[in-house]
Amino acid sequence: VDVSSKCCCCCCCCCVCCPRDWGPAFAHAGVTGPVQLLGFNRATLIGALVHQQAIKSSSSSSSTFLLHVTAHLLVPEAGDGGLLTVHLPDLKIQQQQQVSLTAVTVAGNPLQALTNMTLEIPAGKVELWQSRGLLQPGSKPVMYHVIVSFEPSPPTPSETATADSEGPYQLDIAPAAADAAASGVDRRPSSSSSSSSSS
């Protein structure tokens, strides 16, 4: 429930005549989409977190953005592996990494795994996000899609994985406002989901 526009009734009586909004802002919590019963015998991408870091060079005026991506997967008890891909189509940047996954407990949930990838993006290739009031008239804040996908390794002859239970699985992280960057993640596994992240 969004209560950011409500007044805090436990404040002193001066809040009644105060022109400012004294209400607390609580982040949304709870189930954000349809509930599914998901069976898997190969690693399955279920979520991703994107964190940005600006690195300034001491020897020059140039700088670099590091894009840290943490992929969250369901993993069979015996483990699995595959190809993790991070793609920024607006910047024509793509990076791939072979990952080996071991099933562990994540936040109290068994048979899961976290794996990380870092991309270096020259600051000259991106436009910084700016809030309302700082933008030139007629311009809009610039945001960039980040697509995270995972494709399990081809099964060996001894494996009995069915074709419809295998990847690739993809998450497209939708652009979000600066105060909620990386929060719009579609956590449903899909072969072509849609979503992005801001710079």
PDB file of N, CA, C and O in Angstrom, residues 53-86:
ATOM      1  N   GLN A  53      28.159   1.358 -10.744  1.00  0.00           N
ATOM      2  CA  GLN A  53      29.256   1.978  -9.993  1.00  0.00           C
ATOM      3  C   GLN A  53      30.075   2.831 -10.942  1.00  0.00           C
ATOM      4  O   GLN A  53      30.499   2.372 -12.002  1.00  0.00           O
ATOM      5  N   ALA A  54      30.292   4.093 -10.570  1.00  0.00           N
ATOM      6  CA  ALA A  54      31.094   5.005 -11.389  1.00  0.00           C
ATOM      7  C   ALA A  54      32.537   4.974 -10.910  1.00  0.00           C
ATOM      8  O   ALA A  54      32.808   5.130  -9.711  1.00  0.00           O
ATOM      9  N   ILE A  55      33.482   4.755 -11.835  1.00  0.00           N
ATOM     10  CA  ILE A  55      34.905   4.709 -11.510  1.00  0.00           C
ATOM     11  C   ILE A  55      35.597   5.849 -12.250  1.00  0.00           C
ATOM     12  O   ILE A  55      35.598   5.886 -13.478  1.00  0.00           O
ATOM     13  N   LYS A  56      36.199   6.793 -11.492  1.00  0.00           N
ATOM     14  CA  LYS A  56      36.912   7.905 -12.115  1.00  0.00           C
ATOM     15  C   LYS A  56      38.395   7.569 -12.185  1.00  0.00           C
ATOM     16  O   LYS A  56      38.980   7.080 -11.230  1.00  0.00           O
ATOM     17  N   SER A  57      38.989   7.875 -13.329  1.00  0.00           N
ATOM     18  CA  SER A  57      40.412   7.633 -13.519  1.00  0.00           C
ATOM     19  C   SER A  57      41.214   8.777 -12.926  1.00  0.00           C
ATOM     20  O   SER A  57      40.927   9.957 -13.177  1.00  0.00           O
ATOM     21  N   SER A  58      42.234   8.449 -12.130  1.00  0.00           N
ATOM     22  CA  SER A  58      43.066   9.482 -11.502  1.00  0.00           C
ATOM     23  C   SER A  58      44.064  10.072 -12.493  1.00  0.00           C
ATOM     24  O   SER A  58      44.561  11.176 -12.309  1.00  0.00           O
ATOM     25  N   SER A  59      44.354   9.328 -13.564  1.00  0.00           N
ATOM     26  CA  SER A  59      45.352   9.790 -14.530  1.00  0.00           C
ATOM     27  C   SER A  59      44.760  10.601 -15.674  1.00  0.00           C
ATOM     28  O   SER A  59      45.478  11.218 -16.440  1.00  0.00           O
ATOM     29  N   SER A  60      43.438  10.586 -15.810  1.00  0.00           N
ATOM     30  CA  SER A  60      42.809  11.338 -16.893  1.00  0.00           C
ATOM     31  C   SER A  60      41.415  11.771 -16.459  1.00  0.00           C
ATOM     32  O   SER A  60      40.943  11.437 -15.375  1.00  0.00           O
ATOM     33  N   SER A  61      40.782  12.532 -17.330  1.00  0.00           N
ATOM     34  CA  SER A  61      39.436  13.034 -17.012  1.00  0.00           C
ATOM     35  C   SER A  61      38.357  12.022 -17.375  1.00  0.00           C
ATOM     36  O   SER A  61      37.179  12.236 -17.110  1.00  0.00           O
ATOM     37  N   SER A  62      38.740  10.913 -18.014  1.00  0.00           N
ATOM     38  CA  SER A  62      37.761   9.910 -18.427  1.00  0.00           C
ATOM     39  C   SER A  62      37.329   9.063 -17.240  1.00  0.00           C
ATOM     40  O   SER A  62      38.024   8.964 -16.235  1.00  0.00           O
ATOM     41  N   SER A  63      36.165   8.444 -17.363  1.00  0.00           N
ATOM     42  CA  SER A  63      35.652   7.589 -16.312  1.00  0.00           C
ATOM     43  C   SER A  63      34.930   6.403 -16.929  1.00  0.00           C
ATOM     44  O   SER A  63      34.647   6.379 -18.125  1.00  0.00           O
ATOM     45  N   THR A  64      34.644   5.424 -16.098  1.00  0.00           N
ATOM     46  CA  THR A  64      34.016   4.194 -16.557  1.00  0.00           C
ATOM     47  C   THR A  64      32.886   3.833 -15.612  1.00  0.00           C
ATOM     48  O   THR A  64      32.972   4.063 -14.404  1.00  0.00           O
ATOM     49  N   PHE A  65      31.812   3.280 -16.165  1.00  0.00           N
ATOM     50  CA  PHE A  65      30.745   2.729 -15.349  1.00  0.00           C
ATOM     51  C   PHE A  65      30.918   1.217 -15.281  1.00  0.00           C
ATOM     52  O   PHE A  65      31.125   0.559 -16.300  1.00  0.00           O
ATOM     53  N   LEU A  66      30.859   0.678 -14.071  1.00  0.00           N
ATOM     54  CA  LEU A  66      30.850  -0.769 -13.894  1.00  0.00           C
ATOM     55  C   LEU A  66      29.406  -1.183 -13.645  1.00  0.00           C
ATOM     56  O   LEU A  66      28.737  -0.642 -12.763  1.00  0.00           O
ATOM     57  N   LEU A  67      28.939  -2.120 -14.436  1.00  0.00           N
ATOM     58  CA  LEU A  67      27.579  -2.638 -14.291  1.00  0.00           C
ATOM     59  C   LEU A  67      27.690  -4.035 -13.684  1.00  0.00           C
ATOM     60  O   LEU A  67      28.111  -4.979 -14.340  1.00  0.00           O
ATOM     61  N   HIS A  68      27.347  -4.145 -12.393  1.00  0.00           N
ATOM     62  CA  HIS A  68      27.420  -5.426 -11.696  1.00  0.00           C
ATOM     63  C   HIS A  68      26.053  -6.101 -11.784  1.00  0.00           C
ATOM     64  O   HIS A  68      25.047  -5.557 -11.327  1.00  0.00           O
ATOM     65  N   VAL A  69      26.015  -7.274 -12.373  1.00  0.00           N
ATOM     66  CA  VAL A  69      24.768  -8.019 -12.554  1.00  0.00           C
ATOM     67  C   VAL A  69      24.841  -9.304 -11.744  1.00  0.00           C
ATOM     68  O   VAL A  69      25.785 -10.087 -11.876  1.00  0.00           O
ATOM     69  N   THR A  70      23.853  -9.510 -10.881  1.00  0.00           N
ATOM     70  CA  THR A  70      23.741 -10.750 -10.112  1.00  0.00           C
ATOM     71  C   THR A  70      22.519 -11.504 -10.615  1.00  0.00           C
ATOM     72  O   THR A  70      21.395 -11.015 -10.519  1.00  0.00           O
ATOM     73  N   ALA A  71      22.744 -12.690 -11.172  1.00  0.00           N
ATOM     74  CA  ALA A  71      21.651 -13.524 -11.675  1.00  0.00           C
ATOM     75  C   ALA A  71      21.239 -14.524 -10.608  1.00  0.00           C
ATOM     76  O   ALA A  71      22.083 -15.118  -9.931  1.00  0.00           O
ATOM     77  N   HIS A  72      19.941 -14.724 -10.459  1.00  0.00           N
ATOM     78  CA  HIS A  72      19.367 -15.624  -9.452  1.00  0.00           C
ATOM     79  C   HIS A  72      18.705 -16.784 -10.189  1.00  0.00           C
ATOM     80  O   HIS A  72      17.825 -16.565 -11.026  1.00  0.00           O
ATOM     81  N   LEU A  73      19.130 -18.006  -9.876  1.00  0.00           N
ATOM     82  CA  LEU A  73      18.643 -19.169 -10.625  1.00  0.00           C
ATOM     83  C   LEU A  73      18.176 -20.278  -9.702  1.00  0.00           C
ATOM     84  O   LEU A  73      18.663 -20.414  -8.577  1.00  0.00           O
ATOM     85  N   LEU A  74      17.199 -21.044 -10.194  1.00  0.00           N
ATOM     86  CA  LEU A  74      16.866 -22.331  -9.595  1.00  0.00           C
ATOM     87  C   LEU A  74      17.835 -23.365 -10.168  1.00  0.00           C
ATOM     88  O   LEU A  74      18.102 -23.360 -11.364  1.00  0.00           O
ATOM     89  N   VAL A  75      18.357 -24.262  -9.310  1.00  0.00           N
ATOM     90  CA  VAL A  75      19.372 -25.213  -9.751  1.00  0.00           C
ATOM     91  C   VAL A  75      19.018 -26.609  -9.253  1.00  0.00           C
ATOM     92  O   VAL A  75      18.667 -26.784  -8.086  1.00  0.00           O
ATOM     93  N   PRO A  76      19.088 -27.635 -10.110  1.00  0.00           N
ATOM     94  CA  PRO A  76      18.842 -29.005  -9.661  1.00  0.00           C
ATOM     95  C   PRO A  76      19.832 -29.411  -8.570  1.00  0.00           C
ATOM     96  O   PRO A  76      20.921 -28.839  -8.456  1.00  0.00           O
ATOM     97  N   GLU A  77      19.461 -30.406  -7.797  1.00  0.00           N
ATOM     98  CA  GLU A  77      20.296 -30.833  -6.674  1.00  0.00           C
ATOM     99  C   GLU A  77      21.691 -31.248  -7.126  1.00  0.00           C
ATOM    100  O   GLU A  77      22.673 -31.033  -6.420  1.00  0.00           O
ATOM    101  N   ALA A  78      21.800 -31.819  -8.326  1.00  0.00           N
ATOM    102  CA  ALA A  78      23.100 -32.265  -8.828  1.00  0.00           C
ATOM    103  C   ALA A  78      23.928 -31.125  -9.415  1.00  0.00           C
ATOM    104  O   ALA A  78      25.070 -31.332  -9.822  1.00  0.00           O
ATOM    105  N   GLY A  79      23.378 -29.901  -9.464  1.00  0.00           N
ATOM    106  CA  GLY A  79      24.077 -28.779 -10.058  1.00  0.00           C
ATOM    107  C   GLY A  79      23.820 -28.687 -11.555  1.00  0.00           C
ATOM    108  O   GLY A  79      23.182 -29.552 -12.153  1.00  0.00           O
ATOM    109  N   ASP A  80      24.338 -27.654 -12.176  1.00  0.00           N
ATOM    110  CA  ASP A  80      24.143 -27.458 -13.608  1.00  0.00           C
ATOM    111  C   ASP A  80      25.108 -26.380 -14.087  1.00  0.00           C
ATOM    112  O   ASP A  80      25.899 -25.834 -13.303  1.00  0.00           O
ATOM    113  N   GLY A  81      25.059 -26.069 -15.342  1.00  0.00           N
ATOM    114  CA  GLY A  81      25.897 -25.027 -15.917  1.00  0.00           C
ATOM    115  C   GLY A  81      25.270 -24.504 -17.182  1.00  0.00           C
ATOM    116  O   GLY A  81      24.270 -25.034 -17.677  1.00  0.00           O
ATOM    117  N   GLY A  82      25.842 -23.443 -17.719  1.00  0.00           N
ATOM    118  CA  GLY A  82      25.299 -22.881 -18.945  1.00  0.00           C
ATOM    119  C   GLY A  82      25.924 -21.549 -19.279  1.00  0.00           C
ATOM    120  O   GLY A  82      26.933 -21.146 -18.692  1.00  0.00           O
ATOM    121  N   LEU A  83      25.301 -20.850 -20.220  1.00  0.00           N
ATOM    122  CA  LEU A  83      25.809 -19.585 -20.727  1.00  0.00           C
ATOM    123  C   LEU A  83      24.947 -18.438 -20.214  1.00  0.00           C
ATOM    124  O   LEU A  83      23.754 -18.369 -20.500  1.00  0.00           O
ATOM    125  N   LEU A  84      25.574 -17.527 -19.455  1.00  0.00           N
ATOM    126  CA  LEU A  84      24.895 -16.327 -18.955  1.00  0.00           C
ATOM    127  C   LEU A  84      25.251 -15.167 -19.866  1.00  0.00           C
ATOM    128  O   LEU A  84      26.422 -14.939 -20.175  1.00  0.00           O
ATOM    129  N   THR A  85      24.227 -14.433 -20.313  1.00  0.00           N
ATOM    130  CA  THR A  85      24.428 -13.315 -21.237  1.00  0.00           C
ATOM    131  C   THR A  85      23.798 -12.052 -20.675  1.00  0.00           C
ATOM    132  O   THR A  85      22.664 -12.086 -20.192  1.00  0.00           O
ATOM    133  N   VAL A  86      24.532 -10.946 -20.738  1.00  0.00           N
ATOM    134  CA  VAL A  86      23.994  -9.625 -20.391  1.00  0.00           C
ATOM    135  C   VAL A  86      24.108  -8.753 -21.634  1.00  0.00           C
ATOM    136  O   VAL A  86      25.189  -8.612 -22.215  1.00  0.00           O
TER     137      VAL A  86
END
